[in-house]
Amino acid sequence: MKNIEIGPIETSNIGLGLMRIADKSDDEIRSLVGAAREAGINFFDHADIYGSHLHECEERFASALQLSSSEREEVTIQTKAGIVKNEGYYDFSYHYLVGEVEDSLRALGTDYIDILLLHRPDALVEPEEVARAFNDLAASGKVRYFGASNHTPCQIELLKHTVDQPLVVNQVQLSIAHCPMIAQGVASNMMHDQSTDRDGGLIEYARLSGITLQAWSPFQSGTGHLFDAEWLPGLNAVMDRVAAEYQVSPEAIATAWITRHPANIQVILGSTSPDRVRAAAAGSELRLTRAQWYELFRSAGHVVP
């Protein structure tokens, strides 16, 4: 398993997302996490809203694993706050963020969260409120590092103007079939829909700013599953062929397509299948050739002028 640096944290370049474990038994959760750990994954991604009620998936993770203090130190736990569950709005106010972190700490059964992300941009954000929350959470040792999710470069710059702590992560949707942040740059200056800038140069901004991008839904696109051969026959044919060349699964190839990018993007797996987690983990250190990377890109329907 290849490691990357997220700020000062050295961790696996593949993480396991736990948003779908609420209805799993303790044994199933232990099997899933055990498969990830055996594959070298030591990064676990949560959010306060995951589950049927607030903090449910955090609670299920903690109750199933019962991590000792030494086991806790061996893993990186990330969670998110800012979406007000089932209410249709976001809240980056001081009291909301601090309150959600306190509840996440209790749910996770831990004294600290390694990384806290602002889940989606709050249009009514007051950066001073965020800064005060981050300052208190950092000073108390309850949160070690901070970041954002689904934020544009300008939204991050607005936060950075006031927040004292470095923002080390931006978690965004990314897969071979859903990669506008990459596809736009390839088709720049072309009279084509792909050339439309939708995120303000997000991937280049992250590389220039030392921010780690995390790819959520790495096996999905905007309208379907990556491995749906009826929907993406060309991509699946190429993934199957390249997978056979490396003697790995298509999941490993879809993972390797992301990890091949020089931005050192971390892949956040959302699967609850131990076998799929193991299969995807094989893509951690698999370095596709440029020709393979671009062939996969083209076969997903993207234009290479």
Coordinates of C-alpha atoms in Angstrom, one line a residue:
M1 CA 0.0 0.0 0.0
K2 CA 1.4 3.4 -1.0
N3 CA 1.4 6.1 1.6
I4 CA 0.9 9.8 1.0
E5 CA 1.2 12.8 3.2
I6 CA -1.9 14.8 4.2
G7 CA -0.4 17.8 5.9
P8 CA 1.9 16.2 8.5
I9 CA 0.0 12.9 8.5
E10 CA 1.4 10.0 6.7
T11 CA -1.4 7.6 5.7
S12 CA -2.6 5.2 3.0
N13 CA -3.5 6.6 -0.4
I14 CA -6.7 4.6 -0.2
G15 CA -9.2 5.2 2.6
L16 CA -12.4 3.4 3.6
G17 CA -15.6 5.4 3.8
L18 CA -18.1 4.2 6.4
M19 CA -21.4 5.8 5.2
R20 CA -23.2 2.5 4.5
I21 CA -22.5 0.5 7.6
A22 CA -25.5 1.4 9.7
D23 CA -27.4 -1.8 8.9
K24 CA -24.4 -4.1 9.1
S25 CA -23.8 -6.4 12.0
D26 CA -20.8 -6.0 14.3
D27 CA -19.2 -9.0 12.6
E28 CA -19.8 -7.6 9.2
I29 CA -18.2 -4.2 10.2
R30 CA -15.2 -6.0 11.7
S31 CA -14.8 -8.1 8.5
L32 CA -15.0 -5.0 6.3
V33 CA -12.5 -3.0 8.4
G34 CA -10.3 -6.1 8.9
A35 CA -10.1 -6.5 5.1
A36 CA -9.1 -2.9 4.7
R37 CA -6.4 -3.1 7.4
E38 CA -5.0 -6.3 5.9
A39 CA -4.7 -4.5 2.6
G40 CA -2.8 -1.7 4.2
I41 CA -5.6 0.8 4.6
N42 CA -5.4 2.9 7.8
F43 CA -7.6 5.8 6.9
F44 CA -11.3 5.8 7.8
D45 CA -13.8 8.4 6.6
H46 CA -17.0 9.3 8.5
A47 CA -19.5 12.1 8.7
D48 CA -22.0 13.1 11.3
I49 CA -25.0 12.6 8.9
Y50 CA -24.1 9.0 7.8
G51 CA -26.8 6.7 8.9
S52 CA -30.6 7.0 9.6
H53 CA -29.9 9.3 12.4
L54 CA -27.1 11.7 13.4
H55 CA -23.8 9.9 14.2
E56 CA -25.2 6.4 13.6
C57 CA -22.4 5.1 11.5
E58 CA -19.8 6.6 13.8
E59 CA -21.5 4.8 16.7
R60 CA -21.6 1.5 14.8
F61 CA -17.9 1.7 13.8
A62 CA -16.9 2.4 17.5
S63 CA -19.1 -0.3 19.0
A64 CA -18.1 -2.9 16.6
L65 CA -14.3 -2.3 16.7
Q66 CA -13.8 -1.2 20.4
L67 CA -10.4 0.2 19.5
S68 CA -7.8 0.2 22.2
S69 CA -5.7 3.3 22.7
S70 CA -2.8 1.7 20.7
E71 CA -5.1 0.6 17.9
R72 CA -6.6 4.1 17.8
E73 CA -3.1 5.6 17.3
E74 CA -2.5 3.3 14.3
V75 CA -5.4 4.7 12.2
T76 CA -6.5 8.1 10.9
I77 CA -10.1 9.0 11.6
Q78 CA -11.7 11.7 9.6
T79 CA -15.3 13.1 10.0
K80 CA -17.4 15.9 8.6
A81 CA -19.9 18.4 9.9
G82 CA -21.9 21.3 8.5
I83 CA -24.9 19.6 6.8
V84 CA -28.1 19.8 8.9
K85 CA -29.5 16.4 8.4
N86 CA -33.0 16.2 6.8
E87 CA -33.5 19.9 7.0
G88 CA -32.2 21.1 3.6
Y89 CA -29.6 23.6 4.8
Y90 CA -26.0 23.9 6.0
D91 CA -24.6 25.5 9.2
F92 CA -21.0 26.5 9.7
S93 CA -21.8 28.5 12.8
Y94 CA -19.5 28.2 15.8
H95 CA -22.0 26.5 18.0
Y96 CA -23.2 24.0 15.4
L97 CA -19.7 22.9 14.4
V98 CA -18.4 22.6 17.9
G99 CA -21.6 20.7 19.0
E100 CA -21.3 18.3 16.2
V101 CA -17.6 17.6 16.9
E102 CA -18.5 16.9 20.6
D103 CA -21.2 14.4 19.5
S104 CA -18.8 12.8 17.0
L105 CA -16.2 12.3 19.7
R106 CA -18.8 10.6 21.9
A107 CA -20.1 8.5 19.0
L108 CA -16.6 7.4 17.9
G109 CA -15.5 6.8 21.5
T110 CA -12.3 8.7 21.0
D111 CA -10.6 11.8 22.5
Y112 CA -9.6 13.3 19.2
I113 CA -10.5 13.5 15.5
D114 CA -7.5 13.5 13.2
I115 CA -9.2 15.5 10.4
L116 CA -12.4 17.5 10.4
L117 CA -14.0 18.5 7.1
L118 CA -16.6 21.2 6.4
H119 CA -19.0 18.9 4.5
R120 CA -20.5 21.1 1.8
P121 CA -20.2 24.9 1.2
D122 CA -22.5 27.0 3.4
A123 CA -23.7 29.9 1.4
L124 CA -24.2 31.9 4.6
V125 CA -20.7 31.1 5.9
E126 CA -19.1 33.6 8.2
P127 CA -15.4 32.7 8.2
E128 CA -14.9 34.3 11.6
E129 CA -17.3 31.7 13.1
V130 CA -15.4 28.9 11.4
A131 CA -12.1 30.3 12.6
R132 CA -13.3 30.5 16.2
A133 CA -14.6 27.0 16.1
F134 CA -11.4 25.7 14.6
N135 CA -9.3 27.6 17.1
D136 CA -11.1 26.2 20.1
L137 CA -11.2 22.6 18.7
A138 CA -7.5 22.7 17.9
A139 CA -6.5 24.3 21.2
S140 CA -8.5 21.7 23.2
G141 CA -6.8 18.9 21.2
K142 CA -10.2 17.6 20.0
V143 CA -9.3 18.1 16.3
R144 CA -5.8 17.9 15.0
Y145 CA -6.2 19.0 11.4
F146 CA -8.9 20.6 9.2
G147 CA -10.2 20.6 5.7
A148 CA -13.2 20.9 3.4
S149 CA -15.4 18.9 1.1
N150 CA -16.9 19.8 -2.2
H151 CA -15.4 23.4 -2.0
T152 CA -14.2 25.5 -4.9
P153 CA -10.8 27.2 -4.8
C154 CA -12.4 30.6 -4.0
Q155 CA -14.5 29.1 -1.2
I156 CA -11.3 27.7 0.3
E157 CA -9.5 31.0 -0.1
L158 CA -12.3 32.8 1.7
L159 CA -11.9 30.4 4.6
K160 CA -8.1 30.7 4.6
H161 CA -8.3 34.5 4.8
T162 CA -9.5 34.1 8.4
V163 CA -8.8 30.5 9.6
D164 CA -5.4 30.1 11.3
Q165 CA -5.0 26.4 10.7
P166 CA -4.0 25.1 7.3
L167 CA -6.7 23.4 5.3
V168 CA -5.1 20.1 4.3
V169 CA -8.0 18.3 2.5
N170 CA -10.7 18.9 -0.1
Q171 CA -12.9 15.9 -0.7
V172 CA -14.6 15.9 -4.1
Q173 CA -16.4 13.5 -6.4
L174 CA -14.0 11.9 -8.8
S175 CA -13.9 8.8 -11.0
I176 CA -12.8 7.9 -14.6
A177 CA -16.4 8.7 -15.8
H178 CA -16.9 11.8 -13.5
C179 CA -13.8 13.9 -13.7
P180 CA -14.7 17.5 -14.9
M181 CA -11.8 18.9 -12.9
I182 CA -9.4 16.9 -15.1
A183 CA -11.4 16.8 -18.4
Q184 CA -11.8 20.5 -18.6
G185 CA -8.1 21.2 -18.6
V186 CA -7.5 18.6 -21.3
A187 CA -10.1 20.3 -23.6
S188 CA -9.2 23.8 -22.6
N189 CA -9.7 26.4 -25.4
M190 CA -12.0 24.1 -27.4
M191 CA -15.5 24.8 -28.5
H192 CA -16.8 21.9 -26.5
D193 CA -18.9 21.4 -23.4
Q194 CA -16.0 19.6 -21.8
S195 CA -13.9 22.8 -21.9
T196 CA -16.3 24.6 -19.6
D197 CA -14.6 25.5 -16.3
R198 CA -17.0 24.4 -13.5
D199 CA -14.7 24.5 -10.5
G200 CA -12.2 27.3 -11.0
G201 CA -9.1 25.1 -11.6
L202 CA -9.7 23.0 -8.5
I203 CA -7.1 20.3 -9.2
E204 CA -4.3 22.8 -10.1
Y205 CA -5.2 24.9 -7.1
A206 CA -4.9 21.9 -4.8
R207 CA -1.5 21.1 -6.2
L208 CA -0.3 24.7 -5.8
S209 CA -1.7 25.0 -2.3
G210 CA -0.5 21.7 -0.8
I211 CA -4.1 20.4 -0.4
T212 CA -4.8 16.7 -0.7
L213 CA -7.8 15.9 -2.9
Q214 CA -9.9 12.9 -1.8
A215 CA -12.0 11.2 -4.4
W216 CA -15.4 10.1 -3.2
S217 CA -17.6 7.8 -5.3
P218 CA -14.5 6.6 -7.2
F219 CA -16.7 3.8 -8.8
Q220 CA -19.6 6.0 -9.8
S221 CA -20.4 8.7 -12.3
G222 CA -23.2 11.2 -12.3
T223 CA -25.7 8.7 -13.7
G224 CA -24.6 5.2 -12.9
H225 CA -22.1 2.6 -11.8
L226 CA -18.7 2.5 -13.4
F227 CA -18.8 -1.3 -13.9
D228 CA -22.2 -1.2 -15.7
A229 CA -21.1 -2.7 -19.1
E230 CA -24.5 -1.8 -20.7
W231 CA -24.1 1.8 -19.8
L232 CA -20.3 2.1 -20.4
P233 CA -19.4 -0.7 -22.7
G234 CA -16.2 0.9 -24.1
L235 CA -14.8 1.8 -20.7
N236 CA -15.6 -1.7 -19.3
A237 CA -13.9 -3.3 -22.3
V238 CA -10.7 -1.3 -21.7
M239 CA -10.8 -1.8 -18.0
D240 CA -11.2 -5.6 -18.4
R241 CA -8.3 -5.7 -20.9
V242 CA -5.9 -3.6 -18.8
A243 CA -6.9 -5.5 -15.7
A244 CA -6.0 -8.8 -17.4
E245 CA -2.6 -7.4 -18.4
Y246 CA -1.8 -6.6 -14.8
Q247 CA -3.6 -9.6 -13.4
V248 CA -5.8 -7.5 -11.2
S249 CA -9.5 -6.7 -11.1
P250 CA -11.3 -3.8 -12.9
E251 CA -11.7 -2.2 -9.4
A252 CA -7.9 -2.0 -9.1
I253 CA -7.7 -0.3 -12.5
A254 CA -10.4 2.2 -11.6
T255 CA -8.5 3.0 -8.4
A256 CA -5.1 3.1 -10.2
W257 CA -6.5 5.6 -12.7
I258 CA -7.0 8.1 -9.9
T259 CA -3.8 7.3 -7.9
R260 CA -1.8 7.6 -11.2
H261 CA -2.4 11.4 -11.2
P262 CA 0.6 13.3 -9.9
A263 CA -1.7 15.3 -7.5
N264 CA -1.4 12.3 -5.1
I265 CA -5.2 12.0 -4.8
Q266 CA -6.5 9.8 -2.0
V267 CA -9.2 7.3 -3.0
I268 CA -12.1 7.0 -0.6
L269 CA -13.8 3.6 -1.1
G270 CA -17.5 3.5 -0.3
S271 CA -18.0 -0.3 -0.6
T272 CA -19.2 -2.5 2.2
S273 CA -17.8 -5.6 0.4
P274 CA -14.5 -6.9 1.9
D275 CA -13.7 -8.6 -1.5
R276 CA -14.2 -5.3 -3.4
V277 CA -12.1 -3.4 -0.9
R278 CA -9.3 -6.0 -1.3
A279 CA -9.7 -5.8 -5.1
A280 CA -9.5 -2.0 -5.2
A281 CA -6.6 -1.9 -2.8
A282 CA -4.5 -3.6 -5.5
G283 CA -4.6 -0.4 -7.4
S284 CA -2.8 1.6 -4.7
E285 CA 0.7 1.1 -6.2
L286 CA -0.2 0.1 -9.7
R287 CA 1.3 2.7 -12.0
L288 CA -0.6 2.9 -15.3
T289 CA 1.3 4.0 -18.4
R290 CA 0.3 7.3 -19.9
A291 CA -1.1 5.5 -22.9
Q292 CA -3.3 3.3 -20.6
W293 CA -4.4 6.3 -18.5
Y294 CA -5.5 8.3 -21.6
E295 CA -7.1 5.3 -23.2
L296 CA -9.3 4.7 -20.1
F297 CA -10.1 8.5 -20.1
R298 CA -11.2 8.4 -23.8
S299 CA -13.2 5.2 -23.4
A300 CA -15.2 6.9 -20.6
G301 CA -16.4 9.4 -23.3
H302 CA -14.0 12.3 -22.7
V303 CA -12.5 14.2 -25.5
V304 CA -8.7 14.3 -26.1
P305 CA -8.3 17.0 -28.8

